Coordinates of C-alpha atoms and ligand atoms in Angstrom, one line a residue:
M9 CA -18.0 8.9 -1.5
T10 CA -15.5 7.6 -4.0
V11 CA -11.8 7.6 -4.8
L12 CA -10.2 7.8 -8.3
V13 CA -7.4 5.3 -8.4
V14 CA -4.7 5.9 -11.0
N15 CA -2.0 3.4 -11.9
S16 CA 0.1 5.1 -14.5
G17 CA 2.7 3.1 -16.5
S18 CA 4.9 4.0 -19.4
S19 CA 2.5 2.9 -22.1
S20 CA -0.8 2.5 -20.3
L21 CA -2.9 4.2 -17.6
K22 CA -5.3 2.2 -15.5
Y23 CA -8.0 3.9 -13.6
A24 CA -10.9 3.0 -11.3
V25 CA -13.6 4.9 -9.5
V26 CA -14.0 3.0 -6.2
N27 CA -16.3 3.4 -3.2
P28 CA -13.8 2.6 -0.4
D29 CA -16.5 1.7 2.1
T30 CA -18.5 -0.8 0.0
G31 CA -15.7 -1.9 -2.3
E32 CA -18.0 -1.1 -5.3
F33 CA -16.3 -0.2 -8.6
L34 CA -18.4 2.5 -10.3
A35 CA -16.1 2.3 -13.3
D36 CA -12.7 1.1 -14.3
G37 CA -10.7 0.9 -17.4
I38 CA -7.3 1.1 -19.1
I39 CA -6.0 3.6 -21.7
E40 CA -3.4 1.9 -23.7
Q41 CA -0.8 2.8 -26.3
I42 CA 0.4 6.0 -24.7
G43 CA 2.8 7.6 -27.1
S44 CA 0.7 6.8 -30.2
A45 CA -1.0 9.3 -32.4
Q46 CA -4.4 8.9 -30.6
V47 CA -2.9 9.1 -27.1
P48 CA 0.3 11.1 -27.4
D49 CA 1.0 11.5 -23.7
H50 CA -0.2 11.0 -20.1
D51 CA -2.3 14.1 -20.2
A52 CA -4.2 12.7 -23.2
A53 CA -4.5 9.4 -21.4
L54 CA -6.1 10.8 -18.3
R55 CA -8.4 13.0 -20.5
A56 CA -9.4 9.8 -22.4
A57 CA -10.2 8.1 -19.1
F58 CA -12.4 11.0 -18.1
D59 CA -14.1 10.8 -21.5
E60 CA -14.8 7.1 -20.9
L61 CA -16.3 8.0 -17.5
A62 CA -18.5 10.6 -19.2
A63 CA -19.6 8.1 -21.8
E64 CA -20.8 6.0 -18.9
G65 CA -22.7 8.9 -17.6
L66 CA -20.3 9.5 -14.7
R67 CA -19.4 13.2 -14.1
L68 CA -16.4 14.0 -12.1
D69 CA -18.1 16.7 -10.2
T70 CA -21.0 14.5 -9.1
L71 CA -19.1 11.3 -8.3
G72 CA -18.4 12.4 -4.7
L73 CA -14.6 12.1 -5.2
V74 CA -12.7 12.6 -1.9
A75 CA -9.2 11.7 -3.1
V76 CA -7.1 10.6 -6.0
G77 CA -5.0 7.5 -5.1
H78 CA -1.8 6.9 -7.1
R79 CA 0.1 3.7 -7.3
V80 CA 3.8 4.4 -7.0
V81 CA 6.1 1.4 -7.4
H82 CA 9.3 2.4 -5.5
G83 CA 9.2 4.3 -2.2
G84 CA 12.8 3.5 -1.3
K85 CA 13.6 3.9 2.4
T86 CA 11.8 7.2 2.5
F87 CA 8.1 6.2 2.0
Y88 CA 6.6 3.4 3.9
R89 CA 3.0 4.5 4.3
P90 CA 0.4 6.2 2.1
T91 CA 1.5 9.8 1.8
L92 CA -0.1 13.1 0.7
I93 CA 1.5 14.2 -2.5
D94 CA 3.2 17.6 -2.5
G95 CA 6.2 19.1 -4.2
E96 CA 8.6 17.5 -1.7
L97 CA 7.2 14.0 -2.3
I98 CA 7.4 14.5 -6.0
A99 CA 11.1 15.6 -5.8
K100 CA 11.9 12.6 -3.6
V101 CA 10.1 10.0 -5.8
K102 CA 12.1 11.6 -8.7
E103 CA 15.3 10.9 -6.8
L104 CA 14.3 7.3 -6.5
S105 CA 13.7 6.9 -10.2
P106 CA 17.1 5.2 -10.9
L107 CA 15.9 2.3 -8.6
A108 CA 12.7 1.9 -10.7
P109 CA 13.4 3.4 -14.1
L110 CA 10.5 1.7 -15.8
H111 CA 8.0 2.5 -13.1
N112 CA 8.6 5.7 -11.1
P113 CA 8.9 8.2 -14.0
P114 CA 5.6 7.2 -15.6
A115 CA 3.9 7.3 -12.2
L116 CA 5.2 10.9 -11.8
L117 CA 3.7 11.8 -15.2
G118 CA 0.3 10.4 -14.0
I119 CA 0.6 12.3 -10.8
D120 CA 1.5 15.5 -12.6
V121 CA -1.5 15.5 -15.0
A122 CA -4.0 14.3 -12.4
R123 CA -3.0 17.1 -10.0
R124 CA -3.4 19.6 -12.9
L125 CA -6.8 18.3 -14.0
L126 CA -8.1 17.7 -10.4
P127 CA -6.3 20.4 -8.4
D128 CA -8.9 20.7 -5.6
L129 CA -8.6 17.0 -4.4
P130 CA -6.0 15.5 -2.1
H131 CA -3.7 13.3 -4.1
V132 CA -2.2 10.3 -2.2
A133 CA 0.7 8.1 -3.2
V134 CA 0.5 4.4 -2.2
F135 CA 3.8 2.6 -2.5
D136 CA 4.3 -0.9 -3.7
T137 CA 7.3 -1.3 -1.4
A138 CA 5.6 0.0 1.8
F139 CA 4.4 -3.3 3.2
F140 CA 8.0 -4.7 3.2
H141 CA 9.5 -1.7 4.8
N142 CA 10.2 -3.5 8.1
L143 CA 11.7 -6.7 6.8
P144 CA 14.1 -8.2 9.2
E145 CA 17.6 -7.0 8.5
S146 CA 18.7 -10.6 7.7
A147 CA 16.2 -10.8 4.9
A148 CA 16.6 -7.2 3.6
T149 CA 20.4 -7.1 3.5
Y150 CA 22.4 -8.3 0.4
A151 CA 25.7 -9.9 1.3
I152 CA 27.7 -7.3 -0.6
D153 CA 30.3 -4.6 0.4
R154 CA 28.5 -2.7 3.1
E155 CA 29.8 0.7 2.0
V156 CA 28.7 0.3 -1.5
A157 CA 25.3 -0.9 -0.4
E158 CA 24.9 2.1 2.0
R159 CA 26.1 4.6 -0.5
W160 CA 23.7 3.4 -3.2
G161 CA 20.7 2.3 -1.1
I162 CA 21.0 -1.3 -2.1
R163 CA 18.8 -3.6 -0.1
R164 CA 15.7 -5.8 -0.5
Y165 CA 12.7 -3.4 -0.8
G166 CA 10.1 -5.9 -2.2
F167 CA 7.2 -5.0 -4.5
H168 CA 3.5 -5.9 -4.9
G169 CA 3.3 -5.0 -1.2
T170 CA -0.3 -3.6 -1.6
S171 CA -1.4 -6.9 -2.9
H172 CA 0.5 -9.1 -0.4
E173 CA -1.0 -7.1 2.4
Y174 CA -4.5 -7.1 1.0
V175 CA -4.5 -10.8 0.2
S176 CA -3.0 -11.8 3.6
Q177 CA -5.6 -9.7 5.4
Q178 CA -8.4 -11.2 3.2
A179 CA -7.1 -14.7 4.0
A180 CA -7.3 -14.0 7.8
A181 CA -10.8 -12.5 7.5
F182 CA -11.9 -15.5 5.4
L183 CA -10.7 -17.9 8.0
G184 CA -12.1 -15.8 10.8
R185 CA -8.7 -15.7 12.5
P186 CA -6.8 -12.6 13.9
Y187 CA -4.3 -11.4 11.4
D188 CA -1.4 -11.5 13.8
S189 CA -2.1 -15.1 14.8
L190 CA -1.3 -16.5 11.4
N191 CA 1.8 -17.5 9.4
Q192 CA 1.2 -17.0 5.7
I193 CA 2.8 -17.5 2.4
V194 CA 1.3 -15.4 -0.4
L195 CA 2.1 -16.2 -4.1
H196 CA 1.2 -13.2 -6.3
L197 CA 1.4 -14.7 -9.8
G198 CA 0.5 -12.1 -12.5
N199 CA 2.7 -10.9 -15.3
G200 CA 5.1 -9.9 -12.6
A201 CA 5.3 -12.5 -9.8
S202 CA 6.4 -12.4 -6.2
A203 CA 6.2 -14.5 -3.1
S204 CA 6.1 -13.3 0.5
A205 CA 6.4 -15.0 3.9
I206 CA 4.4 -13.3 6.7
A207 CA 4.9 -14.4 10.3
G208 CA 2.2 -13.4 12.7
G209 CA 1.2 -10.5 10.5
R210 CA 4.7 -9.2 9.9
P211 CA 6.4 -9.7 6.5
V212 CA 9.7 -11.6 7.0
D213 CA 10.8 -12.2 3.5
T214 CA 9.8 -11.5 -0.1
S215 CA 11.2 -12.6 -3.4
M216 CA 11.6 -9.3 -5.2
G217 CA 14.5 -7.2 -4.2
L218 CA 16.2 -3.9 -5.0
T219 CA 14.1 -4.0 -8.2
P220 CA 11.1 -6.1 -9.3
M221 CA 13.4 -8.4 -11.3
E222 CA 14.5 -10.8 -8.5
G223 CA 12.8 -14.0 -7.4
L224 CA 10.2 -16.0 -9.3
V225 CA 10.2 -16.6 -13.0
M226 CA 7.7 -14.1 -14.5
G227 CA 5.9 -13.4 -17.7
T228 CA 8.8 -11.7 -19.4
R229 CA 11.4 -11.3 -16.5
S230 CA 14.0 -13.8 -15.5
G231 CA 13.7 -13.6 -11.8
D232 CA 16.8 -15.0 -10.0
I233 CA 19.9 -15.5 -12.1
D234 CA 23.5 -15.8 -11.3
P235 CA 24.8 -12.2 -11.2
G236 CA 27.9 -13.6 -13.0
I237 CA 25.8 -13.9 -16.1
I238 CA 25.6 -10.1 -16.4
M239 CA 29.4 -9.7 -16.2
Y240 CA 29.9 -12.6 -18.6
L241 CA 27.6 -11.0 -21.2
R242 CA 29.3 -7.6 -20.7
R243 CA 32.8 -9.0 -21.1
S244 CA 32.4 -11.9 -23.5
A245 CA 29.3 -11.1 -25.6
G246 CA 30.0 -7.4 -25.7
M247 CA 26.4 -6.6 -24.7
G248 CA 25.6 -3.2 -23.3
V249 CA 23.8 -2.5 -20.0
E250 CA 20.6 -1.4 -21.8
E251 CA 20.6 -4.5 -24.0
I252 CA 21.0 -6.8 -21.0
D253 CA 18.4 -4.9 -19.1
T254 CA 15.9 -5.2 -21.9
M255 CA 16.7 -8.9 -22.4
L256 CA 16.2 -9.7 -18.7
N257 CA 13.0 -7.6 -18.4
R258 CA 11.3 -8.2 -21.6
R259 CA 12.7 -11.2 -23.4
S260 CA 13.1 -13.6 -20.5
G261 CA 10.8 -15.5 -18.2
V262 CA 8.2 -17.8 -19.7
R263 CA 8.0 -15.7 -22.8
G264 CA 11.8 -15.8 -23.3
L265 CA 11.8 -19.6 -23.0
G266 CA 8.4 -20.6 -24.4
G267 CA 7.3 -17.8 -26.7
E268 CA 4.3 -16.7 -24.7
N269 CA 3.8 -14.8 -21.5
D270 CA 0.1 -15.4 -21.3
F271 CA -0.4 -18.7 -19.5
R272 CA -3.5 -19.5 -21.5
K273 CA -1.5 -19.4 -24.7
L274 CA 1.4 -21.2 -23.0
H275 CA -0.8 -24.1 -22.1
A276 CA -2.2 -24.3 -25.7
R277 CA 1.4 -24.5 -27.0
I278 CA 2.2 -27.3 -24.5
E279 CA -0.9 -29.2 -25.6
S280 CA 0.2 -29.0 -29.2
G281 CA 3.5 -30.6 -28.2
D282 CA 5.7 -27.6 -28.1
Q283 CA 8.8 -28.6 -26.1
D284 CA 10.0 -25.0 -25.5
A285 CA 6.7 -24.1 -23.9
Q286 CA 6.9 -27.2 -21.8
L287 CA 10.3 -26.3 -20.6
A288 CA 9.2 -22.7 -19.8
Y289 CA 6.4 -24.1 -17.7
D290 CA 8.6 -26.6 -15.9
V291 CA 11.2 -23.9 -15.1
Y292 CA 8.4 -21.6 -13.8
I293 CA 7.0 -24.3 -11.6
H294 CA 10.4 -25.4 -10.3
R295 CA 11.2 -21.9 -9.1
L296 CA 7.8 -21.5 -7.5
R297 CA 8.3 -24.8 -5.5
K298 CA 11.7 -23.7 -4.4
Y299 CA 10.3 -20.5 -2.9
V300 CA 7.5 -22.3 -1.2
G301 CA 10.0 -24.6 0.4
A302 CA 12.3 -21.8 1.3
Y303 CA 9.5 -19.8 3.0
L304 CA 8.2 -22.9 4.8
A305 CA 11.7 -23.1 6.3
V306 CA 11.9 -19.3 7.0
L307 CA 8.6 -19.5 8.8
G308 CA 9.1 -22.9 10.5
H309 CA 5.5 -23.6 9.7
T310 CA 2.7 -21.9 7.8
D311 CA -1.0 -21.8 8.4
V312 CA -2.0 -20.5 5.0
I313 CA -0.7 -20.4 1.4
S314 CA -2.7 -18.1 -0.9
F315 CA -2.6 -17.8 -4.6
T316 CA -3.5 -14.5 -6.2
A317 CA -3.3 -12.3 -9.4
G318 CA -4.0 -13.3 -13.0
V319 CA -2.2 -16.7 -13.0
G320 CA -2.7 -17.5 -9.3
E321 CA -6.4 -16.9 -9.4
N322 CA -7.1 -18.6 -12.8
D323 CA -4.6 -21.2 -13.5
A324 CA -5.5 -24.5 -11.7
A325 CA -2.7 -26.4 -13.3
V326 CA -0.1 -24.0 -11.9
R327 CA -1.6 -24.2 -8.4
R328 CA -1.7 -28.0 -8.6
D329 CA 1.8 -28.4 -9.9
A330 CA 3.3 -25.8 -7.5
L331 CA 2.1 -27.8 -4.5
A332 CA 1.9 -31.4 -5.8
G333 CA 3.4 -34.1 -3.6
L334 CA 3.9 -31.9 -0.5
S335 CA 1.6 -33.8 1.8
G336 CA 4.8 -34.6 3.8
L337 CA 5.0 -30.9 4.5
G338 CA 1.3 -30.7 5.5
I339 CA 0.0 -29.4 2.1
E340 CA -2.8 -31.3 0.5
I341 CA -4.7 -29.8 -2.5
D342 CA -8.2 -31.1 -3.2
E343 CA -8.1 -31.6 -7.0
A344 CA -11.8 -31.0 -7.5
L345 CA -11.9 -27.8 -5.4
N346 CA -8.8 -26.6 -7.2
A347 CA -10.3 -27.2 -10.6
E348 CA -13.4 -25.1 -9.8
G349 CA -13.4 -21.6 -11.0
G350 CA -14.7 -18.6 -9.1
H351 CA -14.2 -14.9 -8.3
E352 CA -14.4 -15.2 -4.6
T353 CA -11.9 -16.2 -1.9
R354 CA -12.0 -20.0 -1.7
T355 CA -10.3 -23.0 -0.1
I356 CA -8.6 -25.5 -2.4
S357 CA -6.9 -27.7 0.2
T358 CA -8.6 -30.8 1.7
P359 CA -10.4 -30.5 5.0
D360 CA -7.6 -32.4 6.7
S361 CA -4.7 -30.5 5.2
P362 CA -2.7 -29.0 8.1
V363 CA -1.9 -26.0 5.8
T364 CA -5.0 -24.2 4.4
V365 CA -4.5 -23.3 0.7
L366 CA -6.6 -20.5 -0.6
V367 CA -7.3 -18.7 -3.9
V368 CA -7.7 -15.0 -2.9
P369 CA -8.6 -12.5 -5.7
T370 CA -6.4 -9.5 -5.2
N371 CA -7.7 -6.0 -5.4
E372 CA -5.0 -3.4 -5.3
E373 CA -7.3 -0.6 -6.5
L374 CA -9.6 -1.1 -3.5
A375 CA -6.7 -1.2 -1.1
I376 CA -5.3 2.0 -2.7
A377 CA -8.8 3.6 -2.5
R378 CA -9.2 2.7 1.2
A379 CA -5.7 4.0 2.1
S380 CA -6.3 7.2 0.1
A381 CA -9.7 7.9 1.6
A382 CA -8.4 7.2 5.1
L383 CA -5.6 9.7 4.7
A384 CA -7.8 12.3 3.1
A385 CA -10.3 12.1 6.0
R386 CA -7.6 13.0 8.5
Ligands
ADP18 P1 -0.3 -7.8 -14.1 O1 0.9 -8.2 -13.5 O2 -0.2 -7.2 -15.5 O3 -1.2 -7.0 -13.2 P2 -2.3 -9.9 -13.9 O4 -2.3 -10.1 -12.5 O5 -3.5 -9.2 -14.5 O6 -1.0 -9.1 -14.4 O7 -2.1 -11.2 -14.7 C1 -2.0 -11.3 -16.1 C2 -1.7 -12.7 -16.5 O8 -2.6 -13.6 -15.9 C3 -1.7 -13.0 -17.9 O9 -0.5 -12.7 -18.6 C4 -2.0 -14.5 -18.0 O10 -0.8 -15.2 -18.0 C5 -2.7 -14.8 -16.7 N1 -4.1 -15.2 -16.8 C6 -5.1 -14.4 -16.9 N2 -6.3 -15.1 -17.0 C7 -5.9 -16.4 -17.1 C8 -6.6 -17.7 -17.2 N3 -7.9 -17.7 -17.3 N4 -5.8 -18.8 -17.1 C9 -4.5 -18.7 -17.0 N5 -3.8 -17.6 -16.9 C10 -4.5 -16.4 -16.9

């Protein structure tokens, strides 16, 4: 039994064929440059993915597919659990598109072509916002005019929820502790980056907000800024909304400051003496430390801090610098353990550290496959 997982973005489509029981990946890949001559649209992208599967000797009709799981970024207030896709869901996700203009429309394109090419399978939407659906009102509410917020659905939704949930559950399993007995901080540091605070199994805060722009400094996104900057740029620099949006989403973050969003290249620049790259790194680390401190205060105490995603899993310097000098707060990293690589969940704190610090490889595809198979079996 397998699930086809589809993560459809504007210019790329990621796919995986996953056994939800064993966690085995029979295949996975990414079709890039959607919109080019070779891959004109999402239909061509999914067909190209099927061609790649065929080239590996995998035939769709003999894979034992029980469902297709789709990653959908924004579920708004409406969707907070994996949901079977039908016309009504598609219409509602479309309505939510203004909240995630870069993410929801391409997900809908992926859903549309997958349903046409695989009409006999149940298709399931798994929402990035779902895990944070029940944030305490104090954390979910922006202190702005209530009527405006109501009218326009402005609140903290949070993103990367599938990853924060998966990683925090993996951490509990790794430690052999009941999920609801632990306070946890999860630092999901990929190209997009977000932090979450989880109290006894319940998410109580997360750094992304109405959109995936808030919070930590990211590969190309600014994270937190003074909202006054936007008005200032509108009024005084004469910049348009689209221009500001593009700047904050694509030309900010570590790339905007240091010229690179890939941390391997950023480190290389720093080593060659590039001051801009050094500043980008310092700003990134400073913001990360601020969130760790904030979430320690929100939680009162934490049992676990987990690093995950591309940077969190691979960049020992980021992990070291994010938590350096915090022994007064009960956090002691073991330099040698931290420097070791690996692809499994592992401890990087000292045996005596009151807070256990882990590296936990995330696996959103497996989480989506499991959720989709469970729903399809009902
Ligand atoms: P996405 O948000 O696109 O899913 P990932 O979680 O795959 O991102 O993270 C991608 C980022 O991870 C890259 O841009 C790069 O900065 C970082 N990364 C990947 N491998 C390494 C590595 N070995 N060392 C440092 N950073 C890495």
